[in-house]
mmCIF file of C-alpha atoms and ligand atoms in Angstrom:
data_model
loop_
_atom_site.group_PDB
_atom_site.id
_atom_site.type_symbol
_atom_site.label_atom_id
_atom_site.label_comp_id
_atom_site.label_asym_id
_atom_site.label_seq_id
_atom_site.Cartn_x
_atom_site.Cartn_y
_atom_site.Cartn_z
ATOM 1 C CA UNK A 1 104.198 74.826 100.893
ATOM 2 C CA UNK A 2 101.385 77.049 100.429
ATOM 3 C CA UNK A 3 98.957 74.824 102.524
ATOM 4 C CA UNK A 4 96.107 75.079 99.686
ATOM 5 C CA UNK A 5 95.944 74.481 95.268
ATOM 6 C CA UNK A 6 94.466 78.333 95.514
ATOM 7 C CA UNK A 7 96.518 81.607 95.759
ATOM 8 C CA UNK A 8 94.737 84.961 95.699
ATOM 9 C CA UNK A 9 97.722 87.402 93.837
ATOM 10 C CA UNK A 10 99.158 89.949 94.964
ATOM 11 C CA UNK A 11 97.878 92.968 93.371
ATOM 12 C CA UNK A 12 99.444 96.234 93.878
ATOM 13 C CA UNK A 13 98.091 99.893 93.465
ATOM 14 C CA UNK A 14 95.566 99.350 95.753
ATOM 15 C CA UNK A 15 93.621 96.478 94.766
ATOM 16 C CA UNK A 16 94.613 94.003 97.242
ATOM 17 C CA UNK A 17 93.428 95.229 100.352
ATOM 18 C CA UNK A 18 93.689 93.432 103.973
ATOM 19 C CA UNK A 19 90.292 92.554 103.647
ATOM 20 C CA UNK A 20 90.812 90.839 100.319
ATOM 21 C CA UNK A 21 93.404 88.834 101.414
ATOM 22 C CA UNK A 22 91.831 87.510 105.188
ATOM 23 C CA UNK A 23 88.848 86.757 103.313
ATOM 24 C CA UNK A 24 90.310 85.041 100.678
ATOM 25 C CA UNK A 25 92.163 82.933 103.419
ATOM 26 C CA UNK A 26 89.296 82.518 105.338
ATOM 27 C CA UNK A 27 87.821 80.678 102.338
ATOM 28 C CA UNK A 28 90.535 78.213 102.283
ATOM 29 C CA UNK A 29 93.069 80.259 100.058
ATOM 30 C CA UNK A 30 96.780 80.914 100.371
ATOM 31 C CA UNK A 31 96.724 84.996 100.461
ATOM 32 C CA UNK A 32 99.372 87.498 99.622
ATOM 33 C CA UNK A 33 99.915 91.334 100.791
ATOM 34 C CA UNK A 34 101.060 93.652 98.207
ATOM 35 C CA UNK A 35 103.800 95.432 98.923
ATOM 36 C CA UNK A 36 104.572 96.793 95.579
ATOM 37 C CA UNK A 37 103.930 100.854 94.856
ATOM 38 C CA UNK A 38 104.571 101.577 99.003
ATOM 39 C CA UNK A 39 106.995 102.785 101.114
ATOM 40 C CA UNK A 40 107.882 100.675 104.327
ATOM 41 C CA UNK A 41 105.829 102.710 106.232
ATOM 42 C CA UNK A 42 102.785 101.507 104.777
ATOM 43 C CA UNK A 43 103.748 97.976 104.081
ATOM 44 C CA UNK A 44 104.054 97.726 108.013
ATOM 45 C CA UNK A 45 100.467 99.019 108.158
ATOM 46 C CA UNK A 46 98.894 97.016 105.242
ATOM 47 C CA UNK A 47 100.669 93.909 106.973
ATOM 48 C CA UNK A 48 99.066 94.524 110.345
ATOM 49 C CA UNK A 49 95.723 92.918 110.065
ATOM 50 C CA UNK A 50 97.542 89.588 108.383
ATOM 51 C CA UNK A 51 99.936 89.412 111.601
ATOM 52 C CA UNK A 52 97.251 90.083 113.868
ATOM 53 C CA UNK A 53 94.955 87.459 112.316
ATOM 54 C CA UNK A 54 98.307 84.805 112.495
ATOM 55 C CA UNK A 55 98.572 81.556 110.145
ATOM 56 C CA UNK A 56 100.470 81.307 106.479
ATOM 57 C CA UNK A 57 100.350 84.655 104.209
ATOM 58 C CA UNK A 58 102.929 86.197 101.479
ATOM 59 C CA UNK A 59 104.491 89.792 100.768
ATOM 60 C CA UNK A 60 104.964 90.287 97.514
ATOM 61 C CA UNK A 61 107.791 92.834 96.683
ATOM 62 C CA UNK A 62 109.054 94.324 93.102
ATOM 63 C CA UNK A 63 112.235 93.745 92.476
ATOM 64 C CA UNK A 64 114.163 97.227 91.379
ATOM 65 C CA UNK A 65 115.958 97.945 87.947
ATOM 66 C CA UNK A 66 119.693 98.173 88.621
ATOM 67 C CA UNK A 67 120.728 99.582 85.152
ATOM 68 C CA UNK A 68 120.424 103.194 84.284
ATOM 69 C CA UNK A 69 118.024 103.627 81.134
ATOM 70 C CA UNK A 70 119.954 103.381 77.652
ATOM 71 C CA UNK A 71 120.359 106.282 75.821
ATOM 72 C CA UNK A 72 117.713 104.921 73.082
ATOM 73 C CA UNK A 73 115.253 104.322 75.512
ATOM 74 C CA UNK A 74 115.744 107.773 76.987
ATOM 75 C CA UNK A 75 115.061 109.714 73.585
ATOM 76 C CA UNK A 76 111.849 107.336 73.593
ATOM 77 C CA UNK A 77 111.050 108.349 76.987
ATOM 78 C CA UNK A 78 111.397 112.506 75.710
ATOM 79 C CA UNK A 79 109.167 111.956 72.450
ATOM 80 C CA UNK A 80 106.526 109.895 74.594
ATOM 81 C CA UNK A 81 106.387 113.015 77.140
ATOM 82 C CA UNK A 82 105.509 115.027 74.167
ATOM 83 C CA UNK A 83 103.173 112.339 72.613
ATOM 84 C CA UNK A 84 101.457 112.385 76.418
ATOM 85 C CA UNK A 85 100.821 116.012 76.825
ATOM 86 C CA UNK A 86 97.394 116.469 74.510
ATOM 87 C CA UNK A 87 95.919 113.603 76.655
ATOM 88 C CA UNK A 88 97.544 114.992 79.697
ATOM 89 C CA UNK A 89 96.046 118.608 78.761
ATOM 90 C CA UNK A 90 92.704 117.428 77.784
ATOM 91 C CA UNK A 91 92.585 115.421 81.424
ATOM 92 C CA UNK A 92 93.451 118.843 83.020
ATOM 93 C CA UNK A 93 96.439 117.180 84.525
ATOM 94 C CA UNK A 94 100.196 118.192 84.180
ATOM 95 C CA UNK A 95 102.844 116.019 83.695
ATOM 96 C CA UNK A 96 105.703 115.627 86.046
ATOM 97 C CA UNK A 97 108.377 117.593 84.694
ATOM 98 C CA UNK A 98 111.418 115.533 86.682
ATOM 99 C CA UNK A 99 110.992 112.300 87.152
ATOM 100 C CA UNK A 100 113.041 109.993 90.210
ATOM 101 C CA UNK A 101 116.888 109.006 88.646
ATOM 102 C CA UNK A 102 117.456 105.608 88.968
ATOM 103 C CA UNK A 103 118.453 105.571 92.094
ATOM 104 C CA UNK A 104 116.148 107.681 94.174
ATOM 105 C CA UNK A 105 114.564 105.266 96.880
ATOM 106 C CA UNK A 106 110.948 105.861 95.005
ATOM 107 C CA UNK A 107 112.322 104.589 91.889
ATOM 108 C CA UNK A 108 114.086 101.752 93.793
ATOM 109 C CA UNK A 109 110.589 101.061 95.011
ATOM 110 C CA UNK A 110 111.763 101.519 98.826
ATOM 111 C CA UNK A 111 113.243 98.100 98.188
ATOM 112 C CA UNK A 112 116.004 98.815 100.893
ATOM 113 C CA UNK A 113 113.786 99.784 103.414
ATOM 114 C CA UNK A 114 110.791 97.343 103.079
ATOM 115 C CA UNK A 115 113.741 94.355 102.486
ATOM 116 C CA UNK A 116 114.902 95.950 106.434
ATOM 117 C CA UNK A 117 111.146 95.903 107.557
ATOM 118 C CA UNK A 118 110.684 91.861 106.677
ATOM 119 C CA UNK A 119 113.858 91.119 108.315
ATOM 120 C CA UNK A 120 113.392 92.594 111.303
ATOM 121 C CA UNK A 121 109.629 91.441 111.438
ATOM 122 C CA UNK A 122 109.708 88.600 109.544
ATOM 123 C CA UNK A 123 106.675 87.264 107.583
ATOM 124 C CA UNK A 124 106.320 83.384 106.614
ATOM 125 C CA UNK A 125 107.090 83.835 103.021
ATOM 126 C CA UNK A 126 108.086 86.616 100.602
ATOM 127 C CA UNK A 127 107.222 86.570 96.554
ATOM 128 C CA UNK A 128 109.389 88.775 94.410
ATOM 129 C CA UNK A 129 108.829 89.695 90.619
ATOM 130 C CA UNK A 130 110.098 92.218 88.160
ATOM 131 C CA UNK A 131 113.386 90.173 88.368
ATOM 132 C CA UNK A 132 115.572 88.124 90.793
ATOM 133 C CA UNK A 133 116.450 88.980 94.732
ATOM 134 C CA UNK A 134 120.200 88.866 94.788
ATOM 135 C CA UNK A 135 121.337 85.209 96.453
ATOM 136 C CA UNK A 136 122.177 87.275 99.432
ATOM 137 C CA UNK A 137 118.546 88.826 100.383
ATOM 138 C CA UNK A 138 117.395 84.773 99.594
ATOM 139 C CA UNK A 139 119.760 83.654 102.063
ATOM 140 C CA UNK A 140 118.793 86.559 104.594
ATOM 141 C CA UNK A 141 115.219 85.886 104.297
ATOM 142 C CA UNK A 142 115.817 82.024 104.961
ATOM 143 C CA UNK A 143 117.863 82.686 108.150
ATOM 144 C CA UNK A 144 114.534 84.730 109.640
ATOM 145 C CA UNK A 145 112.858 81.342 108.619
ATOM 146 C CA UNK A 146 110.882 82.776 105.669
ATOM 147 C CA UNK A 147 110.406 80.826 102.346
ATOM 148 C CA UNK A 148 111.532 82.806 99.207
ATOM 149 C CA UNK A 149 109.461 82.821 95.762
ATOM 150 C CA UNK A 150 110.580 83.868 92.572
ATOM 151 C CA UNK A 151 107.992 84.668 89.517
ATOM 152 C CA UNK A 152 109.401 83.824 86.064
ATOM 153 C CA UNK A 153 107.673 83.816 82.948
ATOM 154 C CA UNK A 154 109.863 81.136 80.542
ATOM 155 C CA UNK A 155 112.454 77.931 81.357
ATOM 156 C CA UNK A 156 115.243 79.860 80.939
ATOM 157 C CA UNK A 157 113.995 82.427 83.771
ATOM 158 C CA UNK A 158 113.120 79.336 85.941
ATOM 159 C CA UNK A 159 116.692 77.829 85.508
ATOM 160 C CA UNK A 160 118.063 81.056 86.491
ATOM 161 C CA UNK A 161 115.696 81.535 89.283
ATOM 162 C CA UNK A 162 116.514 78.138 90.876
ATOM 163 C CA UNK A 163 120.059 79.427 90.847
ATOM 164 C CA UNK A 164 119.081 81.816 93.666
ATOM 165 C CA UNK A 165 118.290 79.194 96.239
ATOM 166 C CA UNK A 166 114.700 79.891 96.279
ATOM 167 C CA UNK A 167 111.860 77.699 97.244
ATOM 168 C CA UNK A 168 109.401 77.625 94.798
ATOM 169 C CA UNK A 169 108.431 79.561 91.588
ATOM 170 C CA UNK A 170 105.385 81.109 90.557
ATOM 171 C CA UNK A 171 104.711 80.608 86.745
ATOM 172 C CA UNK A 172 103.499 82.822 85.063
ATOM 173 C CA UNK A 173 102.325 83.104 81.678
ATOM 174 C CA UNK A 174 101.820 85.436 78.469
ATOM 175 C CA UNK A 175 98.036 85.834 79.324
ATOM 176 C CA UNK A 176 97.952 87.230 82.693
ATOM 177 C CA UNK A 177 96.366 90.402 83.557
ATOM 178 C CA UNK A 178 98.424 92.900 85.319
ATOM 179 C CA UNK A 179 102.411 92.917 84.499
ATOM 180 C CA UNK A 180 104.435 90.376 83.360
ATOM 181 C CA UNK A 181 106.656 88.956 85.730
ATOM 182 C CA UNK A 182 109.988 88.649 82.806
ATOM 183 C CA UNK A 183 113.119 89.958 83.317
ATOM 184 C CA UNK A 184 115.224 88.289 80.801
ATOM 185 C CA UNK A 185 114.861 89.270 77.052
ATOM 186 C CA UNK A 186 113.073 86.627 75.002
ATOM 187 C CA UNK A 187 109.795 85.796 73.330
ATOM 188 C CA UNK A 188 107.184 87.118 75.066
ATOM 189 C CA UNK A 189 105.007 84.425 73.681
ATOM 190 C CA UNK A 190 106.117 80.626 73.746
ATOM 191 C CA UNK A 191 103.945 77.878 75.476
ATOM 192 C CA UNK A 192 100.223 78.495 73.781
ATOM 193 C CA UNK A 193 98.950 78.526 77.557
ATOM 194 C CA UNK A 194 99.946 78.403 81.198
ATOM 195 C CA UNK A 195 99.131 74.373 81.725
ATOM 196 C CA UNK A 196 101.896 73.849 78.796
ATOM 197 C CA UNK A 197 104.044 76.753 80.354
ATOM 198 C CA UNK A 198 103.594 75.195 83.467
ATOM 199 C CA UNK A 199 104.911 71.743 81.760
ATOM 200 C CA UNK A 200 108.024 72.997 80.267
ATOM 201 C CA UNK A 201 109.103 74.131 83.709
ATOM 202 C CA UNK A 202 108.223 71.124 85.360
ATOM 203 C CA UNK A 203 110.825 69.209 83.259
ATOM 204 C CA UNK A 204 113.486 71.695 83.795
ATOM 205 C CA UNK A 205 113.576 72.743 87.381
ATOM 206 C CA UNK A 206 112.768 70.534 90.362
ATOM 207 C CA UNK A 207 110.785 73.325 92.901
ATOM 208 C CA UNK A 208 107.648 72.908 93.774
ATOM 209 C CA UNK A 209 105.544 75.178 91.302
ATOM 210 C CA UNK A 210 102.231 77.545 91.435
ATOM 211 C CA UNK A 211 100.703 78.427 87.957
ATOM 212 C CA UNK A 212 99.743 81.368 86.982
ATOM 213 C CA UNK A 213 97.865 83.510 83.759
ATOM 214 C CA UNK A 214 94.768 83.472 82.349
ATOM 215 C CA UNK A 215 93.293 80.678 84.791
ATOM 216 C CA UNK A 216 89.313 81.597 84.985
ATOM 217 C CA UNK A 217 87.414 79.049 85.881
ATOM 218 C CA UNK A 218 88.457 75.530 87.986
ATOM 219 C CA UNK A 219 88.662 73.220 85.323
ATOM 220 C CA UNK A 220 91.732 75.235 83.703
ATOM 221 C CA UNK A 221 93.188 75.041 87.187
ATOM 222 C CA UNK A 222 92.769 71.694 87.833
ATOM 223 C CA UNK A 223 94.797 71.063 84.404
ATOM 224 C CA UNK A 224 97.364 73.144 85.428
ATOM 225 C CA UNK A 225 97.614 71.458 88.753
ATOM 226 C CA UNK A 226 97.789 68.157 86.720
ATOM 227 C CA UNK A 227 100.670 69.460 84.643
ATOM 228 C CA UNK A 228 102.655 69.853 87.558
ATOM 229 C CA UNK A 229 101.892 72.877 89.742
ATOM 230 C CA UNK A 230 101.578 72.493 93.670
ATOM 231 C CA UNK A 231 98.748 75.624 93.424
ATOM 232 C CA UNK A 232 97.680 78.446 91.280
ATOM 233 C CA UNK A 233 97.721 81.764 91.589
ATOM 234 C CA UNK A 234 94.625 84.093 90.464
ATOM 235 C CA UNK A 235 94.724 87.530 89.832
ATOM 236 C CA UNK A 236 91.864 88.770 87.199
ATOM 237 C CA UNK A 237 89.045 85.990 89.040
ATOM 238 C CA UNK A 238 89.298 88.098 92.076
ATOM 239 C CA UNK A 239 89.206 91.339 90.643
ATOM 240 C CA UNK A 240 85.551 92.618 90.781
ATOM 241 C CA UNK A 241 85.247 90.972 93.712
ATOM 242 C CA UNK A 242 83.540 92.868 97.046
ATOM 243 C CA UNK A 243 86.787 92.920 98.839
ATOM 244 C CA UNK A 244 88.989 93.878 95.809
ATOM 245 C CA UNK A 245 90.182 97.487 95.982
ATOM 246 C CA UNK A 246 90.339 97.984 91.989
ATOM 247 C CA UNK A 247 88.637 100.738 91.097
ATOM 248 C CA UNK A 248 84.662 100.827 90.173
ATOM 249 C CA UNK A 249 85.722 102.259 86.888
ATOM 250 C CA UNK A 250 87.455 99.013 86.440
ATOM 251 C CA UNK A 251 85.169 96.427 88.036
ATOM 252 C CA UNK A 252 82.280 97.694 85.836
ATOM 253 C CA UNK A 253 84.827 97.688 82.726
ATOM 254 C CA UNK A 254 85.458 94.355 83.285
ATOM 255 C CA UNK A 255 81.745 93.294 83.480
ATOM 256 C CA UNK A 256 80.947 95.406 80.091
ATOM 257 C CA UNK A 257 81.090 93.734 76.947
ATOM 258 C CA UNK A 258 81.758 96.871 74.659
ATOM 259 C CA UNK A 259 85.577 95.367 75.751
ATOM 260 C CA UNK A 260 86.169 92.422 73.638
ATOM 261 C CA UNK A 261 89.693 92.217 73.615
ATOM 262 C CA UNK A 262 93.238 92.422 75.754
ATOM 263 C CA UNK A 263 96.494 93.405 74.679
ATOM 264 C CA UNK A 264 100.039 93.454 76.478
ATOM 265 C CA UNK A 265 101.271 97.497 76.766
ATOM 266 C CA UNK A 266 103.708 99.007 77.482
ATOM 267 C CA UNK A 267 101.763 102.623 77.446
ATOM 268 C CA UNK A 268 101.040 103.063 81.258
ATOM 269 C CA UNK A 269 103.826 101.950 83.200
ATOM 270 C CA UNK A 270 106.810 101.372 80.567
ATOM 271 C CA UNK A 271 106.915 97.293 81.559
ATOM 272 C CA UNK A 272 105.010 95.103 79.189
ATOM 273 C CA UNK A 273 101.394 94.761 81.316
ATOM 274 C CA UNK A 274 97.817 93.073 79.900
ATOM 275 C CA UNK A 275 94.888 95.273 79.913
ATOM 276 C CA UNK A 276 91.390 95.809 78.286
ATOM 277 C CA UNK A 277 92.144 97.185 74.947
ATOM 278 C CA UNK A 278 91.004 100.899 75.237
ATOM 279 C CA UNK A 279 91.383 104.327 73.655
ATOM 280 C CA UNK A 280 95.049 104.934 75.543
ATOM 281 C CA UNK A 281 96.295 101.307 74.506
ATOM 282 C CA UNK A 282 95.262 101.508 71.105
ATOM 283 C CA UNK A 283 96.548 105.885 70.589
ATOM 284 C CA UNK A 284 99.961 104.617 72.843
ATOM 285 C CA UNK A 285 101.390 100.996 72.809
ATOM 286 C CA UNK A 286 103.519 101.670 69.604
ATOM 287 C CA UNK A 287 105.684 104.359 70.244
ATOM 288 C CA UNK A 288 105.493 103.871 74.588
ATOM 289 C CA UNK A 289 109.312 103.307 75.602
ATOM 290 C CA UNK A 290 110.725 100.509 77.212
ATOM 291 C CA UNK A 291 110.972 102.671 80.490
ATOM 292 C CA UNK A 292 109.848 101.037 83.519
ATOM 293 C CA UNK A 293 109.174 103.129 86.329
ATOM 294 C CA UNK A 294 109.662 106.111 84.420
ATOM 295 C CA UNK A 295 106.591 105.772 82.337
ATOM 296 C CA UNK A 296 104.977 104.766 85.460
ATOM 297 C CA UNK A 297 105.517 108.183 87.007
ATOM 298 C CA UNK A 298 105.078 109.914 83.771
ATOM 299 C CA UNK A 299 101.556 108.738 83.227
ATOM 300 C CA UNK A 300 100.337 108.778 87.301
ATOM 301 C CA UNK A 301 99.526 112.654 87.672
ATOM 302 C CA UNK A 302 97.295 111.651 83.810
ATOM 303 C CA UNK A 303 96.133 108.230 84.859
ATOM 304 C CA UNK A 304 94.759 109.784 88.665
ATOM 305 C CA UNK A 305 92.689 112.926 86.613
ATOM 306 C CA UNK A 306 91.530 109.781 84.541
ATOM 307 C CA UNK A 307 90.095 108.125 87.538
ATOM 308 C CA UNK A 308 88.674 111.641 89.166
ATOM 309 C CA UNK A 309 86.999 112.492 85.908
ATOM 310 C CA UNK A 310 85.575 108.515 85.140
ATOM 311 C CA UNK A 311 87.424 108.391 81.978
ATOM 312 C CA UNK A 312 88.044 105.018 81.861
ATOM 313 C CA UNK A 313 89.293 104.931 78.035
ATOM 314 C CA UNK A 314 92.703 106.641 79.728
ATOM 315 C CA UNK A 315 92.838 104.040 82.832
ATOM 316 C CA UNK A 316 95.232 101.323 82.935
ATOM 317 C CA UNK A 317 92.603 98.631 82.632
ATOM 318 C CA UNK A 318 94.851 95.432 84.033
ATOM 319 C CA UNK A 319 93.288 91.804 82.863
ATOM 320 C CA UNK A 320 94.131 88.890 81.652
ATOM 321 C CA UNK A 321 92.732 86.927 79.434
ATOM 322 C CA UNK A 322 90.332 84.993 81.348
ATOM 323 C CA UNK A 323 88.456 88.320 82.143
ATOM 324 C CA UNK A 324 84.773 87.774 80.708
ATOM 325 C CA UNK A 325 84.838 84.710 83.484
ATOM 326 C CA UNK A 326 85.644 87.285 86.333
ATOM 327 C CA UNK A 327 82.608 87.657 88.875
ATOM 328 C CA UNK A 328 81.112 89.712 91.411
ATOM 329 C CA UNK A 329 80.767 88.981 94.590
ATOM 330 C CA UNK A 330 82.331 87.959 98.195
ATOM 331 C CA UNK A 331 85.592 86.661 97.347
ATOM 332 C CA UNK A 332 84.655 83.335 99.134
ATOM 333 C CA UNK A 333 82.458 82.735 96.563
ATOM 334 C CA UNK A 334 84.591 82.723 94.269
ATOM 335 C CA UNK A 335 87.536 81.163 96.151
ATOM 336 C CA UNK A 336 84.900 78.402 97.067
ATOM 337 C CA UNK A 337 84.004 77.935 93.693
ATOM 338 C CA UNK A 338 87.579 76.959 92.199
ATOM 339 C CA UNK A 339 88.258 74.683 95.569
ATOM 340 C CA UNK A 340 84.810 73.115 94.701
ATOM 341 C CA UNK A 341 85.910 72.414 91.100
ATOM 342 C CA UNK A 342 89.511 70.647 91.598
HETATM 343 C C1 LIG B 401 95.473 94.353 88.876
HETATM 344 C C2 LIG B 401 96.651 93.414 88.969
HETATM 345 C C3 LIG B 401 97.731 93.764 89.756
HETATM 346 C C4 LIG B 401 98.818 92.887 89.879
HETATM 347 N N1 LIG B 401 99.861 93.216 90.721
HETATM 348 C C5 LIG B 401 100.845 92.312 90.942
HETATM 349 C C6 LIG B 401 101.840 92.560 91.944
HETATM 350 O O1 LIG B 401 101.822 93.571 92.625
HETATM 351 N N2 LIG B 401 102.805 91.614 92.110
HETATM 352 C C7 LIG B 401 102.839 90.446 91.393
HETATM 353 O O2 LIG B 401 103.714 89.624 91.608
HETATM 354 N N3 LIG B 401 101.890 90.196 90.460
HETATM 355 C C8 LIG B 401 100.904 91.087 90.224
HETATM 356 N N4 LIG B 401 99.934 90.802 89.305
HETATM 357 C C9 LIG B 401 100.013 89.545 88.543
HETATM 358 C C10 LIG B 401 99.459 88.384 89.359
HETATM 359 O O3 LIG B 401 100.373 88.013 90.369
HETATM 360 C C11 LIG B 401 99.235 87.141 88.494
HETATM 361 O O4 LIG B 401 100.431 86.724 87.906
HETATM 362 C C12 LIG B 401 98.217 87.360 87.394
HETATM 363 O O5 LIG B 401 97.122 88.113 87.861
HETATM 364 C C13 LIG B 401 97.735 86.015 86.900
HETATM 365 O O6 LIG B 401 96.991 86.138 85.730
HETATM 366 P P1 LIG B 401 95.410 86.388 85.723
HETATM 367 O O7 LIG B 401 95.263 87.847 86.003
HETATM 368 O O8 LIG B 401 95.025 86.032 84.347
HETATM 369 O O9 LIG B 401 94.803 85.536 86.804
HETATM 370 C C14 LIG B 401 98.843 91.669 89.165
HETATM 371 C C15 LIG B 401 97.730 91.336 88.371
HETATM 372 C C16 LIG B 401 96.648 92.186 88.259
HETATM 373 C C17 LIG B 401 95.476 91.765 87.424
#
């Protein structure tokens, strides 16, 4: 289905660029646009240069919370903008003082719009995560002739998944960088990697399967395909990469051993997401609210004065656990080198 074992992620806020993804193709990758964190506007013009270069690629959308906050986690939400305003001060940056309701189309992550964009231009296939597409976009996207992926994180999110009539799953585990894909309550931690995660799905649901979290080098891949999976799907591998668009504040993070550990946090964005273990995740992850996008759009105006100023101790440092095996380079490299090893 995805026409090779190796899928370059989708990585939104800017770090999956065109470039990224045709050159990770080029090397003999699947490759995915990220259409996460954009209106449809510029998901037309971030898709160009995969449509004009033809062949297989993804679109990767976020799938929008439909329930308003609770009132617990909006009294959360008020003592975190309080807790947030020394570091916002000290940054020089202010924080927003309204924030998008619920239902405002940025909050909603233009989902109605960009959903209208890939069915009237359709794309080969479509990845969502933060939750499920409604049966009724699935069926949509099928009658344009695009395949449908769903990203769960446990069996029970599989089982539901399957439900939806999509075509495969992308599995994804406790130890990936970035966020986590769940949307059902449960442990956050069950199988002790993503080859045994990968495993457990494998017996429940019958799609084909592309693992996913904390893979770092092709030998963990390879098990992973042997448990089951059809591909995998790397995100922190590619992230210092030439044609990645993270940040150098980030690349160079990655690459400096004064980090030694990652932790899951919910202190940048309000959704559970693994990063480097810095000042801002160790000062915020215990009282940050379960508020995603609000804390996403709380912290922005804080986490951009970060960036200007090359305070990377405030940055949202995404990586998974595999990140000391992350390398520099052209992303063919590094594409070559888990093809090489399977
Ligand atoms: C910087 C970054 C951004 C990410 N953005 C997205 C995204 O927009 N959509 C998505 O489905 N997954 C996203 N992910 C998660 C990846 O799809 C994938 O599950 C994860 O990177 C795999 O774990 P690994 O980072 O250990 O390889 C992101 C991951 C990282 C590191």
């Amino acid at each position: 289905m995805f026409a090779s074992p190796i899928i370059v992620a989708p990585m939104a806020g800017g770090t999956t660029t065109p470039e990224l993804a045709l050159a990770a193709r080029r090397a003999g990758a699947f490759a995915f646009a990220a259409g996460g964190y954009r209106t449809a506007a510029s998901l037309a013009e971030h898709l160009a240069p995969l449509r004009t270069a033809g062949g297989g690629f993804g679109v990767n959308l976020f799938v929008p919370r439909t329930a308003p906050l609770t009132a617990a986690d909006a009294a959360a939400l008020a003592r975190y903008r309080t807790e947030l305003a020394a570091a916002a001060e000290r940054l020089g940056a202010g924080l927003p003082a309204d924030l998008p309701g619920p239902a405002d189309p940025k909050a909603q992550d233009f989902w109605d719009e960009k959903l209208d964009l890939l069915l009237v231009d359709p794309v080969p296939l479509v990845s969502f995560t933060f939750g499920l597409a409604p049966d009724s976009v699935v069926a949509a996207l099928h009658a344009k002739g695009t395949r449908v992926v769903a990203s769960v994180t446990s069996v029970a999110e599989a089982v539901a998944a399957a439900r939806t009539g999509v075509d495969a799953l992308v599995v994804q585990h406790y130890n990936a960088g970035g966020h986590s894909a769940a949307f059902l309550p449960g442990p956050s931690q069950g199988a002790p990697g993503v080859v045994e995660l990968v495993a457990e799905v494998r017996n429940a649901v019958g799609l084909p399967l592309v693992g996913a979290g904390g893979i770092g080098d092709a030998a963990t891949a390879k098990a992973v395909l042997a448990a089951g999976a059809e591909a995998v799907q790397l995100g922190t591998a590619v992230l210092r990469s030439d044609e990645s668009g993270a940040r150098a504040l980030h690349k160079d993070a990655l690459a400096d051993p004064a980090y030694t550990a990652t932790a899951v946090t919910r202190a940048f964005t309000g959704r559970a997401a693994r990063a480097l273990v810095n000042d801002f995740v160790r000062q915020h992850s215990a009282s940050a609210p379960h508020a995603y996008p609000e804390v996403h759009f709380l912290t922005g105006p804080l986490r951009a004065a970060a960036a200007a100023c090359g305070d990377r101790e405030s940055l949202n440092l995404w990586a998974g656990t595999a990140w000391q095996k992350a390398a520099a380079g052209p992303v063919e490299g590094i594409v070559k080198g888990f093809l090489d090893g399977l």
